[in-house]
Short mmCIF file of C-alpha atoms in Angstrom, two decimals:
data_model
loop_
_atom_site.label_atom_id
_atom_site.label_comp_id
_atom_site.label_asym_id
_atom_site.label_seq_id
_atom_site.Cartn_x
_atom_site.Cartn_y
_atom_site.Cartn_z
CA MET A 1119 137.54 103.83 105.64
CA LYS A 1120 137.65 100.33 104.22
CA LYS A 1121 134.49 98.76 102.77
CA ILE A 1122 132.97 96.11 105.01
CA THR A 1123 130.10 93.64 105.10
CA ILE A 1124 127.29 94.50 107.53
CA ALA A 1125 124.96 91.68 108.63
CA ILE A 1126 121.75 92.62 110.42
CA ASP A 1127 119.87 89.64 111.89
CA GLY A 1128 116.91 89.45 114.22
CA HIS A 1129 113.25 88.66 114.77
CA SER A 1130 110.52 89.44 112.25
CA SER A 1131 108.98 92.94 112.21
CA CYS A 1132 111.84 94.54 114.18
CA GLY A 1133 112.36 97.17 111.54
CA LYS A 1134 115.52 95.45 110.27
CA SER A 1135 114.77 96.31 106.65
CA THR A 1136 114.06 99.99 107.31
CA MET A 1137 117.20 100.20 109.41
CA ALA A 1138 119.38 98.40 106.85
CA LYS A 1139 118.04 100.40 103.88
CA ASP A 1140 118.66 103.68 105.69
CA LEU A 1141 122.16 102.65 106.74
CA ALA A 1142 123.05 101.52 103.21
CA LYS A 1143 121.81 104.81 101.77
CA GLU A 1144 123.81 106.80 104.35
CA LEU A 1145 127.01 104.85 103.61
CA GLY A 1146 126.55 104.50 99.86
CA TYR A 1147 126.45 100.71 100.30
CA ILE A 1148 124.36 98.13 98.42
CA TYR A 1149 121.29 96.89 100.33
CA VAL A 1150 119.84 93.39 99.92
CA ASP A 1151 116.52 92.50 101.58
CA THR A 1152 116.85 88.76 102.16
CA GLY A 1153 113.43 88.50 103.78
CA ALA A 1154 111.91 89.79 100.55
CA MET A 1155 113.64 86.96 98.69
CA TYR A 1156 111.88 84.32 100.82
CA ARG A 1157 108.62 86.23 100.49
CA ALA A 1158 109.01 86.20 96.71
CA VAL A 1159 109.53 82.42 96.71
CA THR A 1160 106.44 82.13 98.94
CA LEU A 1161 104.41 84.22 96.51
CA TYR A 1162 105.56 82.00 93.64
CA ALA A 1163 104.52 78.89 95.59
CA MET A 1164 101.10 80.39 96.39
CA ARG A 1165 100.49 81.38 92.77
CA HIS A 1166 101.50 77.96 91.50
CA ASN A 1167 99.39 76.03 94.02
CA LEU A 1168 102.37 74.50 95.80
CA PHE A 1169 100.63 74.44 99.18
CA ASP A 1170 98.32 71.48 99.83
CA ALA A 1171 94.84 71.65 101.37
CA SER A 1172 96.30 71.57 104.90
CA GLY A 1173 98.67 74.47 104.16
CA GLU A 1174 101.83 72.36 103.92
CA VAL A 1175 104.39 72.98 101.19
CA MET A 1176 104.49 70.47 98.32
CA THR A 1177 108.27 70.24 98.54
CA ASP A 1178 108.95 67.90 95.62
CA GLU A 1179 107.01 70.14 93.24
CA LEU A 1180 108.65 73.31 94.60
CA LYS A 1181 112.14 71.80 94.34
CA ALA A 1182 111.53 70.98 90.68
CA GLU A 1183 110.55 74.61 90.02
CA MET A 1184 113.34 76.34 92.00
CA PRO A 1185 115.53 76.81 88.87
CA ASP A 1186 112.66 78.87 87.41
CA ILE A 1187 112.49 81.27 90.38
CA HIS A 1188 114.64 84.34 89.81
CA ILE A 1189 114.69 87.21 92.32
CA SER A 1190 116.29 90.58 91.71
CA PHE A 1191 116.32 94.08 93.16
CA LYS A 1192 116.06 97.40 91.35
CA PHE A 1193 116.49 100.79 92.98
CA ASN A 1194 113.29 102.85 93.09
CA ALA A 1195 114.48 106.46 92.80
CA GLU A 1196 111.06 107.90 93.67
CA ALA A 1197 110.74 105.87 96.88
CA CYS A 1198 114.52 105.90 97.54
CA ARG A 1199 114.58 102.16 98.16
CA PRO A 1200 115.11 98.90 96.27
CA ASP A 1201 112.05 97.10 94.91
CA THR A 1202 111.75 93.31 94.71
CA TYR A 1203 111.16 91.61 91.37
CA LEU A 1204 110.06 88.00 90.86
CA ASN A 1205 110.97 86.74 87.39
CA GLY A 1206 110.99 90.33 86.17
CA GLU A 1207 107.65 91.30 87.77
CA LEU A 1208 107.50 94.04 90.42
CA VAL A 1209 106.10 92.32 93.54
CA GLU A 1210 107.25 94.70 96.30
CA LYS A 1211 103.74 95.44 97.60
CA VAL A 1212 102.08 92.05 97.27
CA ILE A 1213 104.86 90.16 99.10
CA ARG A 1214 104.17 92.29 102.21
CA SER A 1215 100.57 91.03 102.54
CA ILE A 1216 99.42 89.06 105.60
CA GLU A 1217 98.67 86.10 103.30
CA VAL A 1218 102.34 85.87 102.32
CA SER A 1219 103.39 86.51 105.94
CA ASN A 1220 101.31 83.54 107.06
CA HIS A 1221 103.15 81.17 104.70
CA VAL A 1222 106.72 82.50 104.52
CA SER A 1223 108.20 80.73 107.57
CA LYS A 1224 107.35 77.30 106.14
CA ILE A 1225 109.03 78.18 102.85
CA ALA A 1226 112.07 79.68 104.60
CA ALA A 1227 112.53 76.51 106.68
CA ILE A 1228 113.03 74.28 103.61
CA PRO A 1229 116.72 73.37 103.20
CA PHE A 1230 116.89 73.53 99.40
CA VAL A 1231 115.15 76.94 99.37
CA ARG A 1232 117.64 78.33 101.89
CA GLU A 1233 120.58 76.89 99.97
CA ALA A 1234 119.40 78.53 96.75
CA MET A 1235 118.84 81.90 98.43
CA VAL A 1236 122.15 81.79 100.34
CA ASP A 1237 124.01 81.11 97.08
CA GLN A 1238 122.37 84.18 95.52
CA GLN A 1239 123.09 86.31 98.61
CA ARG A 1240 126.77 85.34 98.78
CA GLU A 1241 127.14 86.19 95.11
CA MET A 1242 125.67 89.64 95.81
CA GLY A 1243 128.11 90.24 98.68
CA LYS A 1244 131.43 89.30 97.09
CA GLU A 1245 132.59 92.87 96.60
CA LYS A 1246 131.95 94.07 100.21
CA GLY A 1247 130.28 97.45 100.73
CA ILE A 1248 126.99 95.68 101.40
CA VAL A 1249 124.26 95.77 104.05
CA MET A 1250 122.15 92.63 104.28
CA ASP A 1251 119.37 91.84 106.71
CA GLY A 1252 117.50 88.64 107.51
CA ARG A 1253 117.37 85.81 110.02
CA ASP A 1254 120.73 84.09 109.46
CA ILE A 1255 123.04 86.55 107.72
CA GLY A 1256 125.63 86.74 110.49
CA THR A 1257 125.53 83.03 111.30
CA THR A 1258 125.18 81.38 107.88
CA VAL A 1259 125.47 83.74 104.90
CA PHE A 1260 128.32 85.98 106.07
CA PRO A 1261 129.82 84.45 109.23
CA ASP A 1262 132.94 86.57 108.66
CA ALA A 1263 131.10 89.90 108.37
CA GLU A 1264 133.02 92.73 110.03
CA LEU A 1265 129.88 94.14 111.68
CA LYS A 1266 127.04 91.94 112.92
CA VAL A 1267 123.93 93.25 114.65
CA PHE A 1268 121.11 91.17 116.17
CA VAL A 1269 117.89 93.17 116.50
CA THR A 1270 115.01 92.32 118.80
CA ALA A 1271 111.88 93.90 120.31
CA SER A 1272 108.85 92.61 122.20
CA ALA A 1273 106.26 90.69 120.14
CA GLU A 1274 103.61 93.27 121.05
CA VAL A 1275 105.72 96.20 119.84
CA ARG A 1276 106.52 94.37 116.62
CA ALA A 1277 102.87 93.51 115.98
CA GLN A 1278 101.86 97.14 116.49
CA ARG A 1279 104.53 98.32 114.05
CA ARG A 1280 103.37 95.81 111.43
CA PHE A 1281 99.74 96.85 112.00
CA ASP A 1282 100.60 100.54 111.57
CA GLU A 1283 102.65 99.79 108.44
CA LEU A 1284 99.80 97.89 106.76
CA LYS A 1285 97.21 100.53 107.67
CA ALA A 1286 99.46 103.28 106.30
CA LYS A 1287 99.60 101.38 102.99
CA GLY A 1288 95.81 101.10 102.93
CA MET A 1289 95.96 97.32 103.38
CA PRO A 1290 93.64 95.30 105.67
CA ALA A 1291 95.09 94.64 109.12
CA ASP A 1292 93.97 92.96 112.34
CA TYR A 1293 96.25 93.46 115.37
CA ASP A 1294 95.40 90.15 117.07
CA GLU A 1295 95.99 88.20 113.86
CA ILE A 1296 99.30 90.00 113.32
CA LEU A 1297 100.44 89.33 116.92
CA LYS A 1298 99.61 85.64 116.50
CA ASN A 1299 101.56 85.61 113.22
CA VAL A 1300 104.60 87.29 114.85
CA GLN A 1301 104.62 84.76 117.71
CA GLU A 1302 104.23 81.80 115.35
CA ARG A 1303 107.02 83.05 113.10
CA ASP A 1304 109.33 83.49 116.11
CA TYR A 1305 108.74 79.87 117.10
CA ILE A 1306 109.22 78.47 113.59
CA ASP A 1307 112.29 80.62 112.91
CA SER A 1308 113.92 79.60 116.20
CA HIS A 1309 113.14 75.89 115.90
CA ARG A 1310 113.72 75.16 112.21
CA GLU A 1311 116.26 72.46 111.39
CA VAL A 1312 118.31 74.52 108.94
CA SER A 1313 119.89 77.82 110.05
CA PRO A 1314 117.63 78.45 113.07
CA LEU A 1315 117.34 82.05 114.23
CA ARG A 1316 120.01 82.78 116.82
CA LYS A 1317 122.37 85.57 117.77
CA ALA A 1318 125.91 85.03 116.51
CA ASP A 1319 128.43 84.98 119.36
CA ASP A 1320 130.16 88.07 117.99
CA ALA A 1321 127.00 90.01 117.10
CA LEU A 1322 125.99 93.19 118.92
CA LEU A 1323 122.51 93.06 120.50
CA LEU A 1324 120.11 95.91 119.72
CA ASP A 1325 116.74 95.91 121.52
CA ASN A 1326 114.83 98.69 119.77
CA SER A 1327 111.50 98.29 121.61
CA ASN A 1328 111.78 101.83 122.98
CA MET A 1329 114.09 103.46 120.45
CA THR A 1330 113.22 106.01 117.80
CA ILE A 1331 114.43 105.54 114.24
CA PRO A 1332 116.96 108.43 114.58
CA GLU A 1333 118.33 106.84 117.77
CA GLN A 1334 118.75 103.49 115.99
CA LYS A 1335 120.43 105.20 113.05
CA GLN A 1336 122.96 106.96 115.26
CA TRP A 1337 123.69 103.74 117.15
CA LEU A 1338 124.38 101.91 113.89
CA LEU A 1339 126.56 104.70 112.51
CA ASP A 1340 128.59 104.68 115.72
CA GLN A 1341 129.12 100.92 115.41
CA PHE A 1342 130.05 101.27 111.72
CA THR A 1343 132.69 103.87 112.58
CA VAL A 1344 134.27 101.51 115.11
CA HIS A 1345 134.24 98.43 112.86
CA SER A 1346 135.36 100.04 109.58
CA SER A 1347 138.31 102.04 110.87
#
């Protein structure tokens, strides 16, 4: 089978990352978590006081510091997944916090941030044999990807999954706050000026509200077989 590019787009907290990581591992492909890249930029902005008192991004200051923000991934053999590094520091756990979640959509909506991240992502995908997930992979980053999947689920299901994930990690979690965050992120992602969240015309729709992880995995493998032959 030929190596292809697989783009997995969709709403926040749909399990895109888990799905993409598992698929990449199964196929022996490289996995890139684009959402983690925006979370890492958000963490940098929070640490460097680049949000003003009203919670808005200080864009001029952030733009000046973008050349100093370097994001990379290293495979964690023990956890069997890639970990996110910000300027050489392991930040995989801290970027998943609700504090970062509450700020990431504003960072991700900034044109110069998206341009910088897209440049990095395209560089990573030049050799094919890659699985990438995010909000605009099939529409903006890899519009020519051989296999595009758009994942969705109800806001309530997604909030419950996020709640369970945080509790399992021993992190504080409030379901109502998480549901509000999911709904707000959906609105911001769908209405942003640059690369708004939308299903590519040639993407396959996967509503996983009532699917188990093994069912999703089999569905994806079936689609891969069709698109890589």
